[in-house]
Amino acid sequence: MKEAHVIVQGKGGVGKSFSAMIVAQYLTAAAKAKVYCFDTDPVNQTFSRFKALEPEIVSILTIDNNIDTRNFDSLIEKLIEGDGIAVVDNGAATFVPLMSYIAENHVDELLKENGVRLILHVPVMGGQALEDCAVGLAQTAKFIDAEIVVWLNEHNGAIRLTDGKGFTDLPVYTANESKIIGIINVVHRNPDTYGKDIQAMTSANLTFEQVDKSPDFGIMPRQRLRTVKRDLFAQLENLPIWVNTPSEKSKGKADE
């Protein structure tokens, strides 16, 4: 693989699978290479339900329903031997096992030695989840040598401290600023319109492209979801990742 985009966060319910779904769709649209999707969540395999992305389930449970981190071996081998880009959605239940596996096996070094760039996407949600999300981000940055993209999810409210300061004022950001290559803002939108449309799309396990062609979505829901897509894709386009390099963009225009 040229790059492995891995979505990680120890806090559950903060938008990991949503982030993975958005990243996979953007890379599929922007890349002139195969995008491989993997779901390692043994509890909530949400990412794997988006069939249009052709996700592969990585089973890491034993017959006794215990986590066997050795089962991550096959995934790492595919990341090294595959030709294209990978998106890996990891669940909260396997956050600690995956972090431990990468650290103890020096997977970050192995990927780098084999020419695979590791990028970790870490969702951070506002409200009561902010403190736990900050801890998850700090642990990720501490134990894994990789570049990080932070997803600021404002679904439960703006990401603000009690004194009004924002995410970039948090110690976890200032301590790891050199590793953070970008911030994606998932802004809070009207829950009665945008919120219900996004929920309808994700509940049906549909991509933006599928929604645009679906008779189940009216003109205005499709318009609102196009707005969400444009916003998030525009932010992803500003990340210093492989598909956004001048050579790849030029190649993409030439192929159109």
mmCIF file of C-alpha atoms in Angstrom:
data_model
loop_
_atom_site.group_PDB
_atom_site.id
_atom_site.type_symbol
_atom_site.label_atom_id
_atom_site.label_comp_id
_atom_site.label_asym_id
_atom_site.label_seq_id
_atom_site.Cartn_x
_atom_site.Cartn_y
_atom_site.Cartn_z
ATOM 1 C CA MET A 1 0.000 0.000 0.000
ATOM 2 C CA LYS A 2 1.067 3.573 -0.564
ATOM 3 C CA GLU A 3 -0.810 4.733 2.542
ATOM 4 C CA ALA A 4 -2.756 3.150 5.370
ATOM 5 C CA HIS A 5 -5.455 5.368 6.875
ATOM 6 C CA VAL A 6 -6.438 3.895 10.241
ATOM 7 C CA ILE A 7 -9.325 5.324 12.281
ATOM 8 C CA VAL A 8 -8.702 4.940 16.018
ATOM 9 C CA GLN A 9 -10.163 6.242 19.274
ATOM 10 C CA GLY A 10 -10.649 4.586 22.644
ATOM 11 C CA LYS A 11 -13.934 6.389 23.285
ATOM 12 C CA GLY A 12 -16.967 4.756 21.736
ATOM 13 C CA GLY A 13 -19.770 6.513 19.875
ATOM 14 C CA VAL A 14 -17.718 9.461 18.625
ATOM 15 C CA GLY A 15 -17.982 8.903 14.870
ATOM 16 C CA LYS A 16 -15.180 6.486 14.002
ATOM 17 C CA SER A 17 -17.145 4.559 11.376
ATOM 18 C CA PHE A 18 -18.568 7.800 9.983
ATOM 19 C CA SER A 19 -15.035 9.161 9.596
ATOM 20 C CA ALA A 20 -13.894 5.901 7.987
ATOM 21 C CA MET A 21 -16.810 6.013 5.553
ATOM 22 C CA ILE A 22 -16.021 9.606 4.555
ATOM 23 C CA VAL A 23 -12.284 8.935 4.150
ATOM 24 C CA ALA A 24 -12.949 5.838 2.038
ATOM 25 C CA GLN A 25 -15.352 7.707 -0.240
ATOM 26 C CA TYR A 26 -12.982 10.647 -0.703
ATOM 27 C CA LEU A 27 -10.001 8.424 -1.490
ATOM 28 C CA THR A 28 -12.080 6.346 -3.896
ATOM 29 C CA ALA A 29 -13.132 9.498 -5.741
ATOM 30 C CA ALA A 30 -9.684 11.118 -5.723
ATOM 31 C CA ALA A 31 -7.328 8.166 -6.146
ATOM 32 C CA LYS A 32 -6.315 6.522 -9.390
ATOM 33 C CA ALA A 33 -5.533 3.423 -7.352
ATOM 34 C CA LYS A 34 -7.533 0.723 -5.587
ATOM 35 C CA VAL A 35 -8.866 1.620 -2.136
ATOM 36 C CA TYR A 36 -9.036 -1.358 0.217
ATOM 37 C CA CYS A 37 -11.350 -1.117 3.234
ATOM 38 C CA PHE A 38 -11.064 -3.174 6.419
ATOM 39 C CA ASP A 39 -13.273 -3.396 9.527
ATOM 40 C CA THR A 40 -11.611 -4.730 12.685
ATOM 41 C CA ASP A 41 -14.436 -3.925 15.115
ATOM 42 C CA PRO A 42 -15.595 -7.214 16.687
ATOM 43 C CA VAL A 43 -18.655 -5.625 18.317
ATOM 44 C CA ASN A 44 -20.134 -2.991 15.997
ATOM 45 C CA GLN A 45 -19.085 -3.749 12.427
ATOM 46 C CA THR A 46 -20.725 -0.600 11.081
ATOM 47 C CA PHE A 47 -18.103 0.128 8.427
ATOM 48 C CA SER A 48 -18.478 -3.332 6.908
ATOM 49 C CA ARG A 49 -22.162 -2.658 6.147
ATOM 50 C CA PHE A 50 -21.280 -0.091 3.468
ATOM 51 C CA LYS A 51 -21.182 -2.711 0.720
ATOM 52 C CA ALA A 52 -20.404 -0.179 -2.021
ATOM 53 C CA LEU A 53 -16.971 0.287 -0.407
ATOM 54 C CA GLU A 54 -16.317 -3.478 -0.537
ATOM 55 C CA PRO A 55 -15.073 -3.681 3.065
ATOM 56 C CA GLU A 56 -13.371 -6.783 4.400
ATOM 57 C CA ILE A 57 -14.016 -7.926 7.974
ATOM 58 C CA VAL A 58 -10.840 -8.732 9.902
ATOM 59 C CA SER A 59 -11.890 -11.269 12.517
ATOM 60 C CA ILE A 60 -9.742 -11.004 15.631
ATOM 61 C CA LEU A 61 -11.944 -13.038 17.989
ATOM 62 C CA THR A 62 -11.265 -16.622 18.989
ATOM 63 C CA ILE A 63 -14.011 -19.236 19.180
ATOM 64 C CA ASP A 64 -14.282 -18.286 22.871
ATOM 65 C CA ASN A 65 -14.929 -14.641 21.926
ATOM 66 C CA ASN A 66 -11.575 -13.479 23.229
ATOM 67 C CA ILE A 67 -9.410 -11.009 21.313
ATOM 68 C CA ASP A 68 -6.335 -12.623 19.776
ATOM 69 C CA THR A 69 -4.081 -9.824 18.520
ATOM 70 C CA ARG A 70 -2.137 -12.347 16.442
ATOM 71 C CA ASN A 71 -5.078 -12.106 14.042
ATOM 72 C CA PHE A 72 -3.889 -8.602 13.168
ATOM 73 C CA ASP A 73 -0.928 -10.252 11.384
ATOM 74 C CA SER A 74 -2.854 -10.905 8.177
ATOM 75 C CA LEU A 75 -4.032 -7.286 8.053
ATOM 76 C CA ILE A 76 -0.504 -5.918 8.360
ATOM 77 C CA GLU A 77 0.713 -8.284 5.659
ATOM 78 C CA LYS A 78 -2.012 -6.995 3.330
ATOM 79 C CA LEU A 79 -1.035 -3.390 4.097
ATOM 80 C CA ILE A 80 2.561 -4.167 3.139
ATOM 81 C CA GLU A 81 1.954 -6.404 0.136
ATOM 82 C CA GLY A 82 -1.099 -4.686 -1.356
ATOM 83 C CA ASP A 83 -0.993 -2.129 -4.146
ATOM 84 C CA GLY A 84 -3.173 0.897 -3.454
ATOM 85 C CA ILE A 85 -4.517 2.699 -0.386
ATOM 86 C CA ALA A 86 -6.063 1.182 2.737
ATOM 87 C CA VAL A 87 -8.735 2.460 5.114
ATOM 88 C CA VAL A 88 -9.044 0.575 8.406
ATOM 89 C CA ASP A 89 -11.866 1.175 10.880
ATOM 90 C CA ASN A 90 -10.982 0.052 14.397
ATOM 91 C CA GLY A 91 -13.548 -0.190 17.193
ATOM 92 C CA ALA A 92 -13.367 1.090 20.742
ATOM 93 C CA ALA A 93 -13.226 -2.503 22.016
ATOM 94 C CA THR A 94 -10.030 -3.149 20.066
ATOM 95 C CA PHE A 95 -8.380 0.247 20.596
ATOM 96 C CA VAL A 96 -6.069 -0.895 23.402
ATOM 97 C CA PRO A 97 -5.310 -4.291 21.780
ATOM 98 C CA LEU A 98 -4.430 -2.610 18.462
ATOM 99 C CA MET A 99 -2.294 0.082 20.097
ATOM 100 C CA SER A 100 -0.451 -2.592 22.079
ATOM 101 C CA TYR A 101 -0.020 -4.766 18.986
ATOM 102 C CA ILE A 102 1.424 -1.921 16.914
ATOM 103 C CA ALA A 103 3.760 -0.826 19.713
ATOM 104 C CA GLU A 104 5.093 -4.225 20.778
ATOM 105 C CA ASN A 105 5.581 -5.417 17.198
ATOM 106 C CA HIS A 106 6.992 -2.086 15.979
ATOM 107 C CA VAL A 107 4.416 -2.096 13.190
ATOM 108 C CA ASP A 108 4.828 1.638 12.606
ATOM 109 C CA GLU A 109 8.532 1.085 11.863
ATOM 110 C CA LEU A 110 7.793 -1.978 9.717
ATOM 111 C CA LEU A 111 5.296 -0.107 7.561
ATOM 112 C CA LYS A 112 7.715 2.779 7.087
ATOM 113 C CA GLU A 113 10.534 0.402 6.112
ATOM 114 C CA ASN A 114 8.248 -1.106 3.460
ATOM 115 C CA GLY A 115 7.222 2.241 2.020
ATOM 116 C CA VAL A 116 3.759 2.390 3.599
ATOM 117 C CA ARG A 117 2.824 5.743 5.085
ATOM 118 C CA LEU A 118 0.729 5.342 8.242
ATOM 119 C CA ILE A 119 -1.874 8.037 8.920
ATOM 120 C CA LEU A 120 -4.079 7.818 11.999
ATOM 121 C CA HIS A 121 -7.479 9.522 11.961
ATOM 122 C CA VAL A 122 -8.602 10.293 15.524
ATOM 123 C CA PRO A 123 -12.178 11.547 16.145
ATOM 124 C CA VAL A 124 -12.659 13.995 19.015
ATOM 125 C CA MET A 125 -16.203 14.808 20.146
ATOM 126 C CA GLY A 126 -17.354 17.764 22.206
ATOM 127 C CA GLY A 127 -19.501 17.736 25.310
ATOM 128 C CA GLN A 128 -18.959 15.150 28.028
ATOM 129 C CA ALA A 129 -16.915 12.943 25.676
ATOM 130 C CA LEU A 130 -14.193 15.566 25.163
ATOM 131 C CA GLU A 131 -12.000 14.543 28.096
ATOM 132 C CA ASP A 132 -12.052 10.837 27.167
ATOM 133 C CA CYS A 133 -11.373 11.675 23.529
ATOM 134 C CA ALA A 134 -8.397 13.813 24.537
ATOM 135 C CA VAL A 135 -6.997 10.860 26.492
ATOM 136 C CA GLY A 136 -7.431 8.583 23.462
ATOM 137 C CA LEU A 137 -5.632 11.080 21.240
ATOM 138 C CA ALA A 138 -2.796 11.452 23.746
ATOM 139 C CA GLN A 139 -2.330 7.683 23.998
ATOM 140 C CA THR A 140 -2.336 7.325 20.224
ATOM 141 C CA ALA A 141 0.276 10.044 19.749
ATOM 142 C CA LYS A 142 2.454 8.694 22.559
ATOM 143 C CA PHE A 143 2.694 5.061 21.526
ATOM 144 C CA ILE A 144 2.505 5.174 17.717
ATOM 145 C CA ASP A 145 4.987 6.895 15.425
ATOM 146 C CA ALA A 146 2.605 8.127 12.735
ATOM 147 C CA GLU A 147 1.027 11.256 11.331
ATOM 148 C CA ILE A 148 -2.366 12.190 12.739
ATOM 149 C CA VAL A 149 -5.541 13.746 11.366
ATOM 150 C CA VAL A 150 -7.951 14.938 14.062
ATOM 151 C CA TRP A 151 -11.687 14.886 13.346
ATOM 152 C CA LEU A 152 -13.518 17.453 15.477
ATOM 153 C CA ASN A 153 -17.065 16.107 15.708
ATOM 154 C CA GLU A 154 -19.476 18.763 16.981
ATOM 155 C CA HIS A 155 -22.516 16.453 16.992
ATOM 156 C CA ASN A 156 -22.828 16.819 20.780
ATOM 157 C CA GLY A 157 -21.805 20.450 20.854
ATOM 158 C CA ALA A 158 -18.915 22.740 20.077
ATOM 159 C CA ILE A 159 -15.489 21.550 21.184
ATOM 160 C CA ARG A 160 -14.862 24.227 23.778
ATOM 161 C CA LEU A 161 -13.418 24.291 27.275
ATOM 162 C CA THR A 162 -15.250 25.953 30.125
ATOM 163 C CA ASP A 163 -13.127 29.071 29.639
ATOM 164 C CA GLY A 164 -14.119 29.267 25.990
ATOM 165 C CA LYS A 165 -10.830 28.024 24.571
ATOM 166 C CA GLY A 166 -10.915 25.675 21.581
ATOM 167 C CA PHE A 167 -9.237 22.411 20.626
ATOM 168 C CA THR A 168 -5.935 23.963 19.567
ATOM 169 C CA ASP A 169 -5.591 25.392 23.088
ATOM 170 C CA LEU A 170 -5.747 21.936 24.676
ATOM 171 C CA PRO A 171 -2.477 20.511 26.042
ATOM 172 C CA VAL A 172 -2.992 17.340 23.963
ATOM 173 C CA TYR A 173 -2.845 19.460 20.808
ATOM 174 C CA THR A 174 0.108 21.650 21.754
ATOM 175 C CA ALA A 175 2.097 18.606 22.915
ATOM 176 C CA ASN A 176 1.513 16.734 19.639
ATOM 177 C CA GLU A 177 1.186 19.552 17.114
ATOM 178 C CA SER A 178 4.204 18.293 15.156
ATOM 179 C CA LYS A 179 2.415 14.977 14.476
ATOM 180 C CA ILE A 180 -0.944 16.472 13.524
ATOM 181 C CA ILE A 181 -1.049 17.071 9.764
ATOM 182 C CA GLY A 182 -4.629 18.299 9.619
ATOM 183 C CA ILE A 183 -7.941 18.906 11.372
ATOM 184 C CA ILE A 184 -11.309 17.995 9.851
ATOM 185 C CA ASN A 185 -14.262 19.907 11.287
ATOM 186 C CA VAL A 186 -17.532 17.977 11.325
ATOM 187 C CA VAL A 187 -19.667 21.017 12.115
ATOM 188 C CA HIS A 188 -22.917 20.902 14.041
ATOM 189 C CA ARG A 189 -25.873 21.215 11.674
ATOM 190 C CA ASN A 190 -29.617 21.524 12.138
ATOM 191 C CA PRO A 191 -30.674 18.157 13.613
ATOM 192 C CA ASP A 192 -34.159 18.403 12.094
ATOM 193 C CA THR A 193 -32.832 18.612 8.532
ATOM 194 C CA TYR A 194 -29.165 17.749 8.083
ATOM 195 C CA GLY A 195 -29.127 15.536 11.163
ATOM 196 C CA LYS A 196 -32.023 13.380 10.019
ATOM 197 C CA ASP A 197 -30.654 13.177 6.472
ATOM 198 C CA ILE A 198 -27.242 12.012 7.652
ATOM 199 C CA GLN A 199 -28.897 9.483 9.953
ATOM 200 C CA ALA A 200 -31.055 8.197 7.096
ATOM 201 C CA MET A 201 -27.996 7.798 4.872
ATOM 202 C CA THR A 202 -25.872 6.015 7.458
ATOM 203 C CA SER A 203 -28.754 3.856 8.721
ATOM 204 C CA ALA A 204 -29.289 2.644 5.156
ATOM 205 C CA ASN A 205 -25.516 2.099 4.803
ATOM 206 C CA LEU A 206 -25.399 4.238 1.679
ATOM 207 C CA THR A 207 -22.613 6.338 0.214
ATOM 208 C CA PHE A 208 -23.127 9.897 -1.029
ATOM 209 C CA GLU A 209 -23.116 8.632 -4.606
ATOM 210 C CA GLN A 210 -25.805 6.048 -3.836
ATOM 211 C CA VAL A 211 -27.983 8.648 -2.094
ATOM 212 C CA ASP A 212 -27.749 10.906 -5.131
ATOM 213 C CA LYS A 213 -29.277 8.117 -7.245
ATOM 214 C CA SER A 214 -31.762 6.816 -4.693
ATOM 215 C CA PRO A 215 -35.514 7.427 -5.167
ATOM 216 C CA ASP A 216 -35.878 7.169 -1.377
ATOM 217 C CA PHE A 217 -34.255 10.590 -0.899
ATOM 218 C CA GLY A 218 -36.058 13.725 -2.034
ATOM 219 C CA ILE A 219 -34.566 16.759 -3.758
ATOM 220 C CA MET A 220 -33.817 18.702 -0.569
ATOM 221 C CA PRO A 221 -32.316 15.792 1.422
ATOM 222 C CA ARG A 222 -30.032 15.082 -1.556
ATOM 223 C CA GLN A 223 -29.099 18.770 -1.697
ATOM 224 C CA ARG A 224 -28.242 18.873 2.022
ATOM 225 C CA LEU A 225 -26.159 15.713 1.787
ATOM 226 C CA ARG A 226 -24.314 17.144 -1.229
ATOM 227 C CA THR A 227 -23.494 20.148 0.974
ATOM 228 C CA VAL A 228 -22.060 17.868 3.679
ATOM 229 C CA LYS A 229 -20.043 15.980 1.072
ATOM 230 C CA ARG A 230 -18.636 19.154 -0.492
ATOM 231 C CA ASP A 231 -17.651 20.516 2.914
ATOM 232 C CA LEU A 232 -15.876 17.377 4.127
ATOM 233 C CA PHE A 233 -14.261 16.553 0.774
ATOM 234 C CA ALA A 234 -12.930 20.121 0.496
ATOM 235 C CA GLN A 235 -11.273 19.752 3.904
ATOM 236 C CA LEU A 236 -9.823 16.358 2.997
ATOM 237 C CA GLU A 237 -8.469 17.847 -0.230
ATOM 238 C CA ASN A 238 -6.307 20.175 1.858
ATOM 239 C CA LEU A 239 -4.568 17.319 3.689
ATOM 240 C CA PRO A 240 -0.966 16.569 2.685
ATOM 241 C CA ILE A 241 -1.729 12.996 1.638
ATOM 242 C CA TRP A 242 -0.789 10.980 -1.444
ATOM 243 C CA VAL A 243 -3.937 11.569 -3.520
ATOM 244 C CA ASN A 244 -3.550 15.327 -3.038
ATOM 245 C CA THR A 245 -0.014 15.569 -4.381
ATOM 246 C CA PRO A 246 0.354 17.717 -7.539
ATOM 247 C CA SER A 247 1.443 14.712 -9.619
ATOM 248 C CA GLU A 248 -1.607 12.652 -8.643
ATOM 249 C CA LYS A 249 -3.997 15.556 -9.178
ATOM 250 C CA SER A 250 -2.516 16.148 -12.615
ATOM 251 C CA LYS A 251 -2.850 12.471 -13.414
ATOM 252 C CA GLY A 252 -6.459 12.498 -12.296
ATOM 253 C CA LYS A 253 -7.301 15.456 -14.556
ATOM 254 C CA ALA A 254 -5.544 13.803 -17.492
ATOM 255 C CA ASP A 255 -7.581 10.611 -16.978
ATOM 256 C CA GLU A 256 -10.920 12.448 -16.890
#
